[in-house]
mmCIF file of C-alpha atoms in Angstrom:
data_model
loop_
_atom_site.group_PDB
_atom_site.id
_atom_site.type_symbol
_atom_site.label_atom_id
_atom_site.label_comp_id
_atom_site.label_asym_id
_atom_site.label_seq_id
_atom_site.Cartn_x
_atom_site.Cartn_y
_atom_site.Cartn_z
ATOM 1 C CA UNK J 1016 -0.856 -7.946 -94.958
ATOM 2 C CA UNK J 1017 -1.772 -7.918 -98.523
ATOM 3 C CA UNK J 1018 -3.188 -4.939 -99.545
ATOM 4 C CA UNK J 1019 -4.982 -6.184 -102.795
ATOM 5 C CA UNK J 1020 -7.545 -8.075 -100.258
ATOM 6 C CA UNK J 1021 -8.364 -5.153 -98.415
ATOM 7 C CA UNK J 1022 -10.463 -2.592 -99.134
ATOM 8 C CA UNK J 1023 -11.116 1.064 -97.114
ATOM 9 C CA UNK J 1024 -14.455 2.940 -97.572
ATOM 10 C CA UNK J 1025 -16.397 4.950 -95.852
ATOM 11 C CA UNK J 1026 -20.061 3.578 -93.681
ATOM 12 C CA UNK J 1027 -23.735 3.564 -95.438
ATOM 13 C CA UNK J 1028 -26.577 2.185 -93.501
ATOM 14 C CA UNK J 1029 -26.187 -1.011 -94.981
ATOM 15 C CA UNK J 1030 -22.795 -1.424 -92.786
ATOM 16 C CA UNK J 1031 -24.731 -0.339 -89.526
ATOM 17 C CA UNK J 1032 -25.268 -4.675 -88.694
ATOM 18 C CA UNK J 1033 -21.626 -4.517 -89.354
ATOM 19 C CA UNK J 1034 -20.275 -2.246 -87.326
ATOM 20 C CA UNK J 1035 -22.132 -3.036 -84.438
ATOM 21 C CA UNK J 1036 -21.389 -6.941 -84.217
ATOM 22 C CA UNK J 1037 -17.616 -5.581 -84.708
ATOM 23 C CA UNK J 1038 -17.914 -2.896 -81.766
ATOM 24 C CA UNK J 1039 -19.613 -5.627 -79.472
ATOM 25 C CA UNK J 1040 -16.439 -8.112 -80.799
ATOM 26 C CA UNK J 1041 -13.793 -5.019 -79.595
ATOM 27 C CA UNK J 1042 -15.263 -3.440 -76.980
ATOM 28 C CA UNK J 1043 -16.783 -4.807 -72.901
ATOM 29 C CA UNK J 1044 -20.543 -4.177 -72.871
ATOM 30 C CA UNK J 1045 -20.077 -0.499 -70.935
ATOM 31 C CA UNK J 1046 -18.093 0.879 -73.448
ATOM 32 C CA UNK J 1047 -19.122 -0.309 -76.710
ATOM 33 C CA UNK J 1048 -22.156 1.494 -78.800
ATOM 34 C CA UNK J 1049 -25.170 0.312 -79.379
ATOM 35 C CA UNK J 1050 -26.457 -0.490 -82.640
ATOM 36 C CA UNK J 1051 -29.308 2.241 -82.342
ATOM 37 C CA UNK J 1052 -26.004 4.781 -81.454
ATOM 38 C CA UNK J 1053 -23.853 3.299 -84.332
ATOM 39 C CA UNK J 1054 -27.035 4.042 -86.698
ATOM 40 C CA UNK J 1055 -27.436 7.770 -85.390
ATOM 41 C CA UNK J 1056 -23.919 8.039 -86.077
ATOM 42 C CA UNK J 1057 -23.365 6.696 -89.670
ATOM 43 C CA UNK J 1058 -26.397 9.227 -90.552
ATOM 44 C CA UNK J 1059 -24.965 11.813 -88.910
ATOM 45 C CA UNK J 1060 -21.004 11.720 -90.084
ATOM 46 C CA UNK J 1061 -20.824 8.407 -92.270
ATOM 47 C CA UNK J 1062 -18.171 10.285 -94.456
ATOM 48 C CA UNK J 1063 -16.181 10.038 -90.520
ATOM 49 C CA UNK J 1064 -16.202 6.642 -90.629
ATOM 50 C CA UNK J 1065 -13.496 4.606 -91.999
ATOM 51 C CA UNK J 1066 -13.935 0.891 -92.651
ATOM 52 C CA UNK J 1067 -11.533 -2.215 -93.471
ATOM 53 C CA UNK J 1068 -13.081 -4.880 -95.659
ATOM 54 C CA UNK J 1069 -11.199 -8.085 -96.341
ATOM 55 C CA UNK J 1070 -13.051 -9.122 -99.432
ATOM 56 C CA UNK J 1071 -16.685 -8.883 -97.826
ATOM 57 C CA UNK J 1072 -15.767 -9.136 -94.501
ATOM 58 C CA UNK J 1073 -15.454 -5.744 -91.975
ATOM 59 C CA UNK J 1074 -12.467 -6.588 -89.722
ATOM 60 C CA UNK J 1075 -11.609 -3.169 -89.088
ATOM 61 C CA UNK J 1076 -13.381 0.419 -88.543
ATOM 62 C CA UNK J 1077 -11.878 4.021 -87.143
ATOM 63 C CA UNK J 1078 -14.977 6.358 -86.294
ATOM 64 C CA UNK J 1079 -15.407 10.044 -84.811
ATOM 65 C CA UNK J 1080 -17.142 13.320 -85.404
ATOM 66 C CA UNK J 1081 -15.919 16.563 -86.405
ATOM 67 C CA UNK J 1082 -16.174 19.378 -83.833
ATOM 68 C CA UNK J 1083 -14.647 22.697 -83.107
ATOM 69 C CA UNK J 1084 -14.662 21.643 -79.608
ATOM 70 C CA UNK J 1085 -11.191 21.097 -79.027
ATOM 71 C CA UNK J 1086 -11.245 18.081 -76.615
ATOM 72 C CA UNK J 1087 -13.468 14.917 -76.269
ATOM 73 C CA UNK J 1088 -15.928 14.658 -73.900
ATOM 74 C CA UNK J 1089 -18.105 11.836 -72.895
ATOM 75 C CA UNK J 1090 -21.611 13.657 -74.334
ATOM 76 C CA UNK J 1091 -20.101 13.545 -78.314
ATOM 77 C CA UNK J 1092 -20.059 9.710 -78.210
ATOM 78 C CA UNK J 1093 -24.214 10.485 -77.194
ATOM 79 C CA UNK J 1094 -25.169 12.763 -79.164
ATOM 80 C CA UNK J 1095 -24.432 12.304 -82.707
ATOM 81 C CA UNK J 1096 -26.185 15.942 -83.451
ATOM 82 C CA UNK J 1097 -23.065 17.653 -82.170
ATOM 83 C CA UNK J 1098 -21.117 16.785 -85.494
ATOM 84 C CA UNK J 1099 -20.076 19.839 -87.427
ATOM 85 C CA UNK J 1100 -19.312 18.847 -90.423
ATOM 86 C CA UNK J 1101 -17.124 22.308 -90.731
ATOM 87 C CA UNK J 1102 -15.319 21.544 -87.244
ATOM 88 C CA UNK J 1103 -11.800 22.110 -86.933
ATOM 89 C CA UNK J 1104 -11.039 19.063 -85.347
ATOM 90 C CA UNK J 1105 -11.833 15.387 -86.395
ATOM 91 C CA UNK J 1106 -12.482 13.145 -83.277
ATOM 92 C CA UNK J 1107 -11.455 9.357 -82.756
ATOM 93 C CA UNK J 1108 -13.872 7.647 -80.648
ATOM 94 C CA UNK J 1109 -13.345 4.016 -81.620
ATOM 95 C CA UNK J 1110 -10.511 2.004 -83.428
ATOM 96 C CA UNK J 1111 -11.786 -1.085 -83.729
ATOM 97 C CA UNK J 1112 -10.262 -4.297 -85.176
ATOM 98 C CA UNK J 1113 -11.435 -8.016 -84.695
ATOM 99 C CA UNK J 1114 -9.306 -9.428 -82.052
ATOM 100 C CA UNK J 1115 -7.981 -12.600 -84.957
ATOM 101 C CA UNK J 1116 -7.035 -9.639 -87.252
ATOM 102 C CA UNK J 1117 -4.979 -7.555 -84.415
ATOM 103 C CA UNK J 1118 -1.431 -6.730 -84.774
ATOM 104 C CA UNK J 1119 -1.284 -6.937 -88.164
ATOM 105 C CA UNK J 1120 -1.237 -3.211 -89.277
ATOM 106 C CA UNK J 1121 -4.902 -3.147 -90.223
ATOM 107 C CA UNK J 1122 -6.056 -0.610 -87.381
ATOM 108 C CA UNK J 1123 -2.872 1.556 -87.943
ATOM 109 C CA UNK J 1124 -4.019 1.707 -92.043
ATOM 110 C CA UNK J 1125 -6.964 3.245 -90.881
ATOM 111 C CA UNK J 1126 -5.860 5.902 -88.439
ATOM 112 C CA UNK J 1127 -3.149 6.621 -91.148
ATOM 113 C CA UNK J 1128 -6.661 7.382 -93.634
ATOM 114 C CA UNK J 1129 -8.209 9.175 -91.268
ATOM 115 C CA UNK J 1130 -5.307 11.783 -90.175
ATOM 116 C CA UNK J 1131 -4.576 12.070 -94.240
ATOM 117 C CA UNK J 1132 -8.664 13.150 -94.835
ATOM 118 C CA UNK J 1133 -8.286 15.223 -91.793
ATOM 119 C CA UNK J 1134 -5.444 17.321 -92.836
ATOM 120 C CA UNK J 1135 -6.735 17.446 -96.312
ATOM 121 C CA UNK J 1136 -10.288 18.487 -95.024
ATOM 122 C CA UNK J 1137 -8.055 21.554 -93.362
ATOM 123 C CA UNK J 1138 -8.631 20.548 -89.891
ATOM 124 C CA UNK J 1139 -6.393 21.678 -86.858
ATOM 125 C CA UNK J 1140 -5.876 18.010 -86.127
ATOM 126 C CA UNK J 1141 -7.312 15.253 -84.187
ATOM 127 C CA UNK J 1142 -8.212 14.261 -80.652
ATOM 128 C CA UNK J 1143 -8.992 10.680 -79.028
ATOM 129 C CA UNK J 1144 -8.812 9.456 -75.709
ATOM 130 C CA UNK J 1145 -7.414 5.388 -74.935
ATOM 131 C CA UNK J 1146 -6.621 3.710 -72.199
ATOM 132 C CA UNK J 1147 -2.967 3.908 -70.781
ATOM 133 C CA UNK J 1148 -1.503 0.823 -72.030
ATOM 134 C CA UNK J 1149 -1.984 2.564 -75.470
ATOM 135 C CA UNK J 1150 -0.770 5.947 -75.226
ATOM 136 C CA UNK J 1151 2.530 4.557 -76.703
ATOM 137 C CA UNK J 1152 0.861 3.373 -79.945
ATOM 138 C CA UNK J 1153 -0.846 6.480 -80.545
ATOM 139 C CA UNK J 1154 2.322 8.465 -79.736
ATOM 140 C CA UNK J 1155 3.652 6.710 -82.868
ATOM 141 C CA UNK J 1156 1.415 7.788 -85.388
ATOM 142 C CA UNK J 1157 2.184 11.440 -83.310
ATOM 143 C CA UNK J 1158 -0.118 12.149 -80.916
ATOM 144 C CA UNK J 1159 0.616 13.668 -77.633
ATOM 145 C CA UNK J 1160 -0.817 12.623 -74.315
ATOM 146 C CA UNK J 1161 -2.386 15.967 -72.937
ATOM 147 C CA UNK J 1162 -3.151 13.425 -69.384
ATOM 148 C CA UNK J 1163 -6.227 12.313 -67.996
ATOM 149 C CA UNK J 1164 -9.034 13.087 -69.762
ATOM 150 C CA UNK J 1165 -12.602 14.139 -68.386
ATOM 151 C CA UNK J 1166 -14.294 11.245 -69.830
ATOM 152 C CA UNK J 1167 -15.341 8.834 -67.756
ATOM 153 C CA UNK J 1168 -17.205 6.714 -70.385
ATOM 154 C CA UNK J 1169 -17.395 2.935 -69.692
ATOM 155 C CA UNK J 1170 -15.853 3.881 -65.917
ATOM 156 C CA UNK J 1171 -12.766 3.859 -66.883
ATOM 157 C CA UNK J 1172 -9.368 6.160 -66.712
ATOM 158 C CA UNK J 1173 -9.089 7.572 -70.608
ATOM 159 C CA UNK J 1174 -6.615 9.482 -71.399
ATOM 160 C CA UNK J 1175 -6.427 12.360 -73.892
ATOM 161 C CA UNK J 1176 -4.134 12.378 -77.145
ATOM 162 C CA UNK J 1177 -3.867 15.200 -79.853
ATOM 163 C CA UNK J 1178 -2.292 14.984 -83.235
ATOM 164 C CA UNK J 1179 -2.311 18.997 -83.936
ATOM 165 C CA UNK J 1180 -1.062 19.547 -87.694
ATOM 166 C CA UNK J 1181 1.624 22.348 -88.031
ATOM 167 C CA UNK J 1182 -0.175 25.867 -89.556
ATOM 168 C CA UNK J 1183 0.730 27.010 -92.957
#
C-alpha cells in the first residue's frame, strides 16, 4: 500500500452516494444501511466517519456514533439522534472496505484513525460488535470480546468487542 495515493477524511453530504454504493458492495441486503440511514447519519456525526480515498475513489470507510451508553445496541444503528457528540464512548458500526481492496491494510488504517481521534477526543474507548470469524482481528488492534452481544441486527450472532483506554 502506498500511502501517497490514499487519502483519509472525514464524510460531507456529497460522499452520502458514496458510502452507500460501498455499504451495499460490503454488506448482504439485511445488514447494510440504507442510503436514507447513511444520510441521517453523516448529518448527524459526519466528523465519526472516517473515509479512504484512493485518488477519487472511496474504497474504504469506518463509521459510528458517540454515546455514553457503554455497549451497542441494535436501536443506535436506527436512530442517528442518539449521537452525543460529548459521549464517552465512540461506537464502530461498520468497517467497510471494497472486497478488490481487502487485505491490504486499508480497513486496519482506518480503525487505527479512529481509536487515535477517540483517545484524543478523551473518550473511555470504543465498542463494536462483528461476527465471530473476526473477533481475532479486532483483538489485534486490542479489543476484548465481552461475548455475545444483544444485537440481533441483520439476524445474525454479533459479538461485542471493547477497546477501553487506560485512565490518567
Amino acid at each position: 500500500m502506498n500511502a501517497n495515493h490514499f487519502i483519509i477524511k472525514h464524510a460531507s453530504q456529497e460522499d452520502i452516494p458514496a458510502l452507500a454504493a460501498v455499504e451495499r458492495e460490503c454488506f448482504p441486503a439485511a445488514e447494510a444501511a440504507s442510503e436514507e440511514e447513511i444520510a441521517a447519519r453523516v448529518h448527524a456525526y459526519g466528523k465519526h466517519f472516517w473515509l479512504l480515498f484512493e485518488s477519487e475513489k472511496l474504497i474504504a470507510f469506518v463509521d459510528g456514533m458517540t454515546t455514553d451508553q457503554a455497549d451497542l445496541t441494535d436501536d443506535m444503528y436506527e436512530n442517528a439522534s442518539l449521537h452525543d457528540e460529548n459521549g464517552a464512548w465512540q461506537m464502530i458500526f461498520g468497517v467497510n472496505t471494497i472486497p478488490s481492496y481487502r487485505r491490504q491494510g486499508h480497513a486496519g488504517l482506518l480503525i487505527r484513525q479512529a481509536i487515535e481521534d477517540a483517545r484524543t477526543q478523551r473518550r473511555k474507548g470504543l465498542v463494536l460488535t462483528c461476527k465471530e470469524a473476526l473477533i481475532h482481528y479486532y483483538a489485534s488492534f486490542g479489543f476484548e470480546n465481552e461475548g455475545i452481544s444483544e444485537s440481533v441486527h441483520g439476524n445474525v450472532t454479533w459479538y461485542q468487542m471493547r477497546l477501553t483506554f487506560p485512565e490518567k
